Coordinates of C-alpha atoms in Angstrom, one line a residue:
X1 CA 87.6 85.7 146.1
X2 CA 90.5 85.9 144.0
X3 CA 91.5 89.4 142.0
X4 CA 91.7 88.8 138.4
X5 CA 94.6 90.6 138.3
X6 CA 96.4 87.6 140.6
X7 CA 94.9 84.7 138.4
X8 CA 96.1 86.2 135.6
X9 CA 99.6 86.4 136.9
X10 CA 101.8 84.3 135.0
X11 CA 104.1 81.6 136.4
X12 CA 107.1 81.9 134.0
X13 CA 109.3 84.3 132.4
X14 CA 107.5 83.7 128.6
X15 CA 104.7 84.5 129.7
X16 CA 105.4 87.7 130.9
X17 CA 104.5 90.9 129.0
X18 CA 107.3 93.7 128.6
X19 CA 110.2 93.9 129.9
X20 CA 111.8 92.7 126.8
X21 CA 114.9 94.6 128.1
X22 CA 115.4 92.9 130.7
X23 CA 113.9 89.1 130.3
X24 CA 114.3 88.5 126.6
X25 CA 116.7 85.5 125.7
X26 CA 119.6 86.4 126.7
X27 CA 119.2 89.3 128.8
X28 CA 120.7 89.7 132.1
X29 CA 117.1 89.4 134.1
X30 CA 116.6 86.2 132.2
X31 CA 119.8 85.0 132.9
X32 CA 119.7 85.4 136.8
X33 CA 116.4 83.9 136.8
X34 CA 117.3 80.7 134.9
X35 CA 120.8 80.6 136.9
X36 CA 118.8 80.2 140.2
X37 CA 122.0 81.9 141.6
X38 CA 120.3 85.0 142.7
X39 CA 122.2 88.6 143.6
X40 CA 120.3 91.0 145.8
X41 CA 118.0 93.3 143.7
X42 CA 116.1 96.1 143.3
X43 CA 113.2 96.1 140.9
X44 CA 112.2 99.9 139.7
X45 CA 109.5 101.0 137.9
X46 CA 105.9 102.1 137.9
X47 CA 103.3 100.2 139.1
X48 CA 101.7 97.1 137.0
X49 CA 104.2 96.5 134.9
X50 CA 105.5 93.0 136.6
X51 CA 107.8 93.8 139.6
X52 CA 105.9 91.4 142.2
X53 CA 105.5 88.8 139.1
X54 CA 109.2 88.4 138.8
X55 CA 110.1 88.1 142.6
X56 CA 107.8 85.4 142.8
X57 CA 108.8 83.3 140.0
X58 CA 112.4 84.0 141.0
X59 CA 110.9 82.5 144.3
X60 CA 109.8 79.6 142.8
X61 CA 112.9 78.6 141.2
X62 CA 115.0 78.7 144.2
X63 CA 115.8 75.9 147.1
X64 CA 115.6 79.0 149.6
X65 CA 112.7 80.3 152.4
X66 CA 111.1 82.8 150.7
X67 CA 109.3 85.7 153.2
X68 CA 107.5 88.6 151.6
X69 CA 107.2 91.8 153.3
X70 CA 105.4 95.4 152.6
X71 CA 107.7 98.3 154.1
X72 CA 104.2 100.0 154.1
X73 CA 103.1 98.3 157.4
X74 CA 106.2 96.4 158.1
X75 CA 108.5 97.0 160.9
X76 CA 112.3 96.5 162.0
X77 CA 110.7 93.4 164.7
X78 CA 109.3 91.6 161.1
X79 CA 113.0 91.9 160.1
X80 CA 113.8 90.4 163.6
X81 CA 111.9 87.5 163.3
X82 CA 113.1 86.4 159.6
X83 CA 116.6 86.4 161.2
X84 CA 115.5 84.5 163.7
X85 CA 115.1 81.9 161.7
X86 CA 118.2 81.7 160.0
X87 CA 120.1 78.8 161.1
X88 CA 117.3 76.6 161.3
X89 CA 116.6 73.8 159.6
X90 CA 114.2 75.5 157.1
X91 CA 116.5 78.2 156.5
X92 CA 119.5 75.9 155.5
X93 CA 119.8 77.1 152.1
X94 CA 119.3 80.6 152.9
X95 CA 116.7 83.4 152.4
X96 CA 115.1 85.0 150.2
X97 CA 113.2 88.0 151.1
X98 CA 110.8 90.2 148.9
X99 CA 110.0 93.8 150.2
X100 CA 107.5 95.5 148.5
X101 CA 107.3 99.4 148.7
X102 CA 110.9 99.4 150.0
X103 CA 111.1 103.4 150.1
X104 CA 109.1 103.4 152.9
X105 CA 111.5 102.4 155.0
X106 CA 113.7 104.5 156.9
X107 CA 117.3 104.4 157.2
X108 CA 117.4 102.4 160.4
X109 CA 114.9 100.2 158.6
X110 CA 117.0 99.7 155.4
X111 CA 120.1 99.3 157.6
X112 CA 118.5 96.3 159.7
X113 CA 119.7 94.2 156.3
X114 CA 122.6 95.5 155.6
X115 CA 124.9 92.4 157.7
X116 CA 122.6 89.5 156.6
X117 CA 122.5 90.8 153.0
X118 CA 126.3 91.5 153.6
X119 CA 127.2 87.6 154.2
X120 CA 124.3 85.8 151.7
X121 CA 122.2 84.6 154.7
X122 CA 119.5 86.9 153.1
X123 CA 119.1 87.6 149.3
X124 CA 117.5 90.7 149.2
X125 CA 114.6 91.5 146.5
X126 CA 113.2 94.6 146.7
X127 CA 110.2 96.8 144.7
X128 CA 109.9 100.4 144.2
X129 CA 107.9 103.0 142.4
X130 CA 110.1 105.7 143.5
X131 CA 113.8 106.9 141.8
X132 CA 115.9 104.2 144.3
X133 CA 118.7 107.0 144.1
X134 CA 116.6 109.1 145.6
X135 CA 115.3 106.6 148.4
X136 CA 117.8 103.9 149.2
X137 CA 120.3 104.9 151.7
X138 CA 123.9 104.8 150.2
X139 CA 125.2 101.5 151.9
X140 CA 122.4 99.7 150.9
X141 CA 122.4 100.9 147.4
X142 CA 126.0 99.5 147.2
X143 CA 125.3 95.7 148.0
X144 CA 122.5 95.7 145.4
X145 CA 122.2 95.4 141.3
X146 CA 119.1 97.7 140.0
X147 CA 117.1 97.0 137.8
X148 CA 114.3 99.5 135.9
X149 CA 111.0 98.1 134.7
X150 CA 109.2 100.0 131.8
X151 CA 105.9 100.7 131.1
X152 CA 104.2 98.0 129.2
X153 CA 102.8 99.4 125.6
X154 CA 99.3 99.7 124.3
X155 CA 99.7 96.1 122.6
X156 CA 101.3 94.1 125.9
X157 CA 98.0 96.0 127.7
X158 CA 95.9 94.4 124.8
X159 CA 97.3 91.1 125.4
X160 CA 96.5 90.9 128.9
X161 CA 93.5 92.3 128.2
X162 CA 92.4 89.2 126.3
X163 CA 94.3 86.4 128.8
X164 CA 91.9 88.1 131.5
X165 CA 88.8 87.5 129.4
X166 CA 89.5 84.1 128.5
X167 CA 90.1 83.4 132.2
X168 CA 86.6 84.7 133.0
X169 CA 85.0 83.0 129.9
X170 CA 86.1 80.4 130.9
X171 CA 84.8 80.4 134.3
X172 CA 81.1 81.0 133.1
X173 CA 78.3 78.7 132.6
X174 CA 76.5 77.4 129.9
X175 CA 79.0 78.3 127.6
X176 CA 77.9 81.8 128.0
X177 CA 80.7 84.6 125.6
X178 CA 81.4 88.0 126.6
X179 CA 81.3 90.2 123.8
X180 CA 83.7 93.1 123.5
X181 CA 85.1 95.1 120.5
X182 CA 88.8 95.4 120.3
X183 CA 88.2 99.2 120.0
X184 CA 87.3 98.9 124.3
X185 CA 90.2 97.3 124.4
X186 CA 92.2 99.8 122.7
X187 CA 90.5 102.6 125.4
X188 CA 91.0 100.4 128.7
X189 CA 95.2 99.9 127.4
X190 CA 95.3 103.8 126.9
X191 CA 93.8 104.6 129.8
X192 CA 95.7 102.1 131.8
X193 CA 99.3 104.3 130.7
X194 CA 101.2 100.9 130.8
X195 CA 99.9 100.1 134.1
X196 CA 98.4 96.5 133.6
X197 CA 97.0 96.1 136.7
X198 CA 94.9 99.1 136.3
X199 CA 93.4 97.6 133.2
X200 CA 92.9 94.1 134.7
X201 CA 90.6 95.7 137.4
X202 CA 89.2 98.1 134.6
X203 CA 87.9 94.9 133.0
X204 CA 86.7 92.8 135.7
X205 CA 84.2 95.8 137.5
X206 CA 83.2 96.2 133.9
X207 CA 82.3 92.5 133.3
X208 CA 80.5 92.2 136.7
X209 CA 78.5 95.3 135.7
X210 CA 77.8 94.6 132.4
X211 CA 74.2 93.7 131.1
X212 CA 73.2 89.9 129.5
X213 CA 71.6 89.6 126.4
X214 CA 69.0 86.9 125.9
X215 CA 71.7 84.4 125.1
X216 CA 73.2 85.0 128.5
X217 CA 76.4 86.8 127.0
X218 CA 78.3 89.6 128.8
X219 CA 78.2 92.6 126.3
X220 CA 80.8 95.0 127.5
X221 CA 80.1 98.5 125.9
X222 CA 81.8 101.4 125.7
X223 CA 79.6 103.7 128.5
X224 CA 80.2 100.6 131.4
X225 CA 84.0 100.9 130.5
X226 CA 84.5 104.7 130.4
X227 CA 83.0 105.0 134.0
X228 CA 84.9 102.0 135.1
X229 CA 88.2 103.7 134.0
X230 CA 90.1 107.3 134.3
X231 CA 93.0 107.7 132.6
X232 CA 95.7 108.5 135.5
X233 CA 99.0 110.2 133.6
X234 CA 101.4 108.7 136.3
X235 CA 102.2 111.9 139.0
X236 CA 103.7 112.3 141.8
X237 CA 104.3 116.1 143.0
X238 CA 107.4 115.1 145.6
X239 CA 108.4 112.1 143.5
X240 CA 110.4 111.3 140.5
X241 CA 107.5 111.4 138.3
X242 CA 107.4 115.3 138.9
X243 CA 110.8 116.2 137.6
X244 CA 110.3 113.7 134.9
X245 CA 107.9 115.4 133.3
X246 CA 109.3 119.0 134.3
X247 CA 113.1 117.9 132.4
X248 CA 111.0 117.1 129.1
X249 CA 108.6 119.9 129.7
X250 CA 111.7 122.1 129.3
X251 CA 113.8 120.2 126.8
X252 CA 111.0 120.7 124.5
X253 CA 110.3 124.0 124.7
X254 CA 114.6 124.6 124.8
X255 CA 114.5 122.2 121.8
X256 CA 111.9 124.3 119.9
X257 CA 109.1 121.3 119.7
X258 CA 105.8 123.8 120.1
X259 CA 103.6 120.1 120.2
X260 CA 105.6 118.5 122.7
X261 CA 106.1 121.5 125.1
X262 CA 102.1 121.6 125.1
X263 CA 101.3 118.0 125.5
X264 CA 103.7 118.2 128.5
X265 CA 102.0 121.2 130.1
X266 CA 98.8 119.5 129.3
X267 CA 99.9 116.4 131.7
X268 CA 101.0 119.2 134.6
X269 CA 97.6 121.6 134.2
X270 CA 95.6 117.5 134.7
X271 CA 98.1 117.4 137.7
X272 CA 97.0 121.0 139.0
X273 CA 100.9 121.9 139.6
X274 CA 100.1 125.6 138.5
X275 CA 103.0 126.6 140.7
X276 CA 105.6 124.2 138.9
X277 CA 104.5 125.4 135.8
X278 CA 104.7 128.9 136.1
X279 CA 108.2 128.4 138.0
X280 CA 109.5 126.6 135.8
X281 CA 108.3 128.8 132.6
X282 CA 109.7 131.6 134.3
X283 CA 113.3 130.0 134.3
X284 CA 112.9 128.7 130.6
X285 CA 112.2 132.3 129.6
X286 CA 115.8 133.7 131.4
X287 CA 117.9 130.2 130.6
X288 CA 117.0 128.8 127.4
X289 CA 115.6 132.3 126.0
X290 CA 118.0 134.8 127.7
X291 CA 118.8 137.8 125.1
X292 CA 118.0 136.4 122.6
X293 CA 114.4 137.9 123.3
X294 CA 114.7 139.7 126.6
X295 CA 110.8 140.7 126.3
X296 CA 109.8 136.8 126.5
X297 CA 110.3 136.9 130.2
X298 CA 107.9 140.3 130.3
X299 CA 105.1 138.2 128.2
X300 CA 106.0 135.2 130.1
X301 CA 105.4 137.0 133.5
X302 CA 101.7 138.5 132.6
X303 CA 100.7 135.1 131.4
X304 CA 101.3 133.4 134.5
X305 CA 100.3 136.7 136.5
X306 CA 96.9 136.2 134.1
X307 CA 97.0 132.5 135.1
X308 CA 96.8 132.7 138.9
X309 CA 94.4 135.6 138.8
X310 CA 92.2 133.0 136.4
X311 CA 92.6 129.9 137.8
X312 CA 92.0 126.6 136.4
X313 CA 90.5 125.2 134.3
X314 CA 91.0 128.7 132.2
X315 CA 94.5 129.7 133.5
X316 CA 95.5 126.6 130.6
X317 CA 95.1 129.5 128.4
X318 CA 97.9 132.1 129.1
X319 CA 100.1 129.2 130.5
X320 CA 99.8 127.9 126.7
X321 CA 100.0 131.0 125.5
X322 CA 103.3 130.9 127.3
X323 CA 104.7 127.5 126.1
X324 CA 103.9 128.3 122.7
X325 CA 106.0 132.0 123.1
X326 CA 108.7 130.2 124.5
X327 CA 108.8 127.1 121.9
X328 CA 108.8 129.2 119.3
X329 CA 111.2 132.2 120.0
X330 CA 115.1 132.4 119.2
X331 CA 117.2 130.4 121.6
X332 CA 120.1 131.5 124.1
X333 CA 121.8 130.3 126.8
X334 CA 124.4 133.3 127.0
X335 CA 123.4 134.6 130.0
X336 CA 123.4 131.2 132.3
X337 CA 126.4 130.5 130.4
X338 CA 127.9 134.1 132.1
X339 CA 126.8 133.8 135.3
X340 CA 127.9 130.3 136.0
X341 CA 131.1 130.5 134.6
X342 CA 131.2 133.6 137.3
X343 CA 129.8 131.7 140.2
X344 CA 133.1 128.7 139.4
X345 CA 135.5 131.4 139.6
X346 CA 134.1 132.8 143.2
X347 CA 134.6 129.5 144.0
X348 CA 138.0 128.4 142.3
X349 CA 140.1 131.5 141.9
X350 CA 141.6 134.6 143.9
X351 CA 139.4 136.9 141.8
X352 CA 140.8 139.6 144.0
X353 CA 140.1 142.9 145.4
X354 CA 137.4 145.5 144.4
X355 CA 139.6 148.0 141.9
X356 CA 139.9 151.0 144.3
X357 CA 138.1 153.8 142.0
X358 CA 134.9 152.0 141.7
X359 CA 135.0 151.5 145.8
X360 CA 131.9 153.5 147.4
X361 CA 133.3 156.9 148.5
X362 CA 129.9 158.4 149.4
X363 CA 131.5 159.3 153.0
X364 CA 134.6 161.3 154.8
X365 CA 137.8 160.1 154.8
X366 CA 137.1 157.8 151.6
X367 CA 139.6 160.0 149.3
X368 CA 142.0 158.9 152.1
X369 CA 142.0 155.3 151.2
X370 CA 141.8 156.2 147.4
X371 CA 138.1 155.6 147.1
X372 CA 136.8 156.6 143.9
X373 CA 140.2 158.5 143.2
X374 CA 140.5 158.1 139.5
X375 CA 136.7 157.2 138.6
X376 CA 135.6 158.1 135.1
X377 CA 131.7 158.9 135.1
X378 CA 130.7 157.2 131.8
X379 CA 127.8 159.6 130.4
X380 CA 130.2 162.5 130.4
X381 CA 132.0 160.9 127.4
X382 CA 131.1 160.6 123.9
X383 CA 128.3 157.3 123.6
X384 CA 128.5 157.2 127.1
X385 CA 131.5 155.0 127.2
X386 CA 135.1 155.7 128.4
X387 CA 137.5 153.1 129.0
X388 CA 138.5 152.4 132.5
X389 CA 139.5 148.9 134.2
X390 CA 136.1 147.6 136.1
X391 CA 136.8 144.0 136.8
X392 CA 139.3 142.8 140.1
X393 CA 143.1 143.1 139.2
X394 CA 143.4 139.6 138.9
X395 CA 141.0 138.4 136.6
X396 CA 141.0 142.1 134.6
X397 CA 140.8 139.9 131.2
X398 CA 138.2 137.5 131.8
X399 CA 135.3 137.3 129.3
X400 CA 132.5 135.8 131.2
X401 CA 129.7 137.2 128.7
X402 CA 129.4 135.4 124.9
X403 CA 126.7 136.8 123.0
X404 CA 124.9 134.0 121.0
X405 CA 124.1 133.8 117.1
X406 CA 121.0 135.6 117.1
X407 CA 119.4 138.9 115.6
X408 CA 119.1 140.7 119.0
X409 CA 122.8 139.6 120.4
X410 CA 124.0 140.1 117.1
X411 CA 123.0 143.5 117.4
X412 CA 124.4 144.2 121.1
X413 CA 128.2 141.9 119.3
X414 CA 127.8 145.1 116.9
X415 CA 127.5 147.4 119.6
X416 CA 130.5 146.1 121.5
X417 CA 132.5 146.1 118.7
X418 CA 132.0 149.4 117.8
X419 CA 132.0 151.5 121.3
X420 CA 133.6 149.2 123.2
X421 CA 136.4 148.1 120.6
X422 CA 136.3 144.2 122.1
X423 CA 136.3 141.4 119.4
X424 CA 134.7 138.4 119.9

């Protein structure tokens, strides 16, 4: 029997939902495809959103052999026998090959295509869910044009939502209706988080478990649809999903949006990735928070000491408590600002020898190689400060620390100003 989700595949490019981006008039996918003069590809993006649609009507509107493989249980000996049948008769025009999943193969794998790709004996289309920078080998990523395939919106989800019913109206007898509210439809396309295919199937096992009324209608209601779907946030702990959601988790809280820092934690606590979180608050509160309120990363450090001790689900507590701390506190990035710019010169300058009288010269013979010969013990001045050379001979005048424009490294610019006598 035939998934819904195939039947409802469309056969042209109008017909397709999304990817405005790429197939609208006049967009480059929609060129290629009504060119027929196809360049190798790779099509990236999450799943359901139209990858394996495309290839095939790309397929259809080419004179070549088309083969379709999944790198999931395919092998270098499937590659083999494509190329096999490259100068025959059937192959005249070429190949085009579709590999599905194409980040499961390894580099041996990926560089089996490499000549045949190389010289246009094969046309190369390829499918991932995963970051292809992150999974294509280097000289396959050069001999290929990449292209990245959106999640469809709540009102493309909606649309398909209502081709698929038609289709399985249409396949029922006695002119039997199924009835159901576009509010259901509004829950499967959320649930679905642009994943189409996940709402097609949503759909069907709802419609083949849904009651008749005495008419011999198909009511879908709401309590067969929320067991027949689970929303599913898109995560992947390894994968490119993970730092996705870990770069806005942090841009929001750095860019002082208290909402959007929590809706992100909220998508990493349904993930479980208590470890990622409390990592990655940990570096927020030192980066992005720095001086500017030293005693964040203090708070910061009981909240996620309260959160493993907890667990889930109440750990979402301090963790919150955290986010919120951290959204909502003065901003600085003086201190990764200092150490970085200290790190480059390690690695880019002669920065020079220790000065001499700050050497250790905790031992005999050190006053004979002018080990602490000279050395001014600070707290036996006035404030505790007496001026003496610290930094190597070479880079004496480098500044590496700038405090920011808040109230607490305002208060430590005052203090340099006044004991130390430095201007910034």
């Amino acid at each position: 029997m035939v998934p819904l989700a195939d039947k409802i595949r469309p056969k042209n490019i109008e017909d397709l939902l999304g990817q405005k981006h790429l197939l609208g008039k006049g967009r480059i996918l929609n060129k290629i495809v009504n060119s027929g003069i196809i360049p190798n590809m790779i099509f990236y993006g999450p799943p359901g959103v139209g990858k394996t649609t495309v290839a095939n009507i790309i397929a259809k509107n080419t004179n070549k052999k088309f083969y379709k493989l999944n790198a999931t249980n395919a092998s270098i000996s499937d590659i083999k026998v494509i190329v096999k049948d490259l100068d025959s008769l059937l192959t005249a025009n070429g190949v085009l090959l579709y590999l599905d999943e194409i980040q499961n193969f390894n580099k041996r794998q990926q560089q089996s295509l490499l000549e045949y790709t190389e010289n246009g004996k094969i046309t190369l289309i390829a499918s991932t869910t995963e970051n292809p920078y992150f999974y294509i080998y280097n000289a396959l990523l050069s001999r290929v044009n990449i292209f990245e395939f959106k999640p469809l919106n709540k009102n493309n989800i909606i649309e398909g939502l209502k081709r698929a019913l038609d289709i399985l109206e249409n396949e029922m007898s006695n002119n039997s209706k199924i009835i159901c509210e576009n509010k259901i439809l509004e829950f499967i396309a959320n649930c679905a988080n642009g994943d189409l295919r996940k709402a097609i199937n949503g759909i069907e096992l709802a419609f083949k478990t849904s009651n008749k009324n005495e008419n011999g209608d198909i009511i879908i209601d709401e309590s067969i649809v929320q067991q027949c779907m689970n929303s599913s946030i898109r995560y992947d702990k390894f994968g490119d999903s993970h730092y996705d959601i870990l770069s806005a988790f942090q841009k929001s809280i750095r860019g002082s949006d208290p909402d959007a820092a929590i809706h992100y934690l909220a998508r990493l606590i349904k993930a479980g990735d208590i470890l990622s979180i409390c990592r990655r608050l940990l570096v927020i509160a030192a980066e992005d928070v720095g001086v500017a309120y030293p005693n964040a990363i203090t708070i910061v450090k009981s909240c996620i000491d309260s959160a493993f001790q907890l667990g889930l689900p109440e750990a979402r507590i301090p963790l919150a408590e955290a986010v919120i701390l951290l959204a909502t506190s003065p901003k600085s990035n003086s201190c990764i600002k200092a150490i970085d710019k200290a790190l480059k010169d390690l690695d880019n300058k002669d920065v020079g020898e220790i000065p001499d009288h700050l050497k250790d010269g905790h031992y005999k013979g050190a006053k004979n190689l002018g080990r602490m010969v000279g050395y001014k013990y600070a707290h036996d001045y006035k404030n505790n400060y007496v001026k003496q050379q610290y930094m190597p001979n070479n880079i004496k005048d480098i500044k590496y620390y700038e405090p920011g424009e808040n109230k607490m490294e305002n208060a430590i610019k005052n203090y340099l100003l006044k004991i130390l006598k430095l201007q910034y």
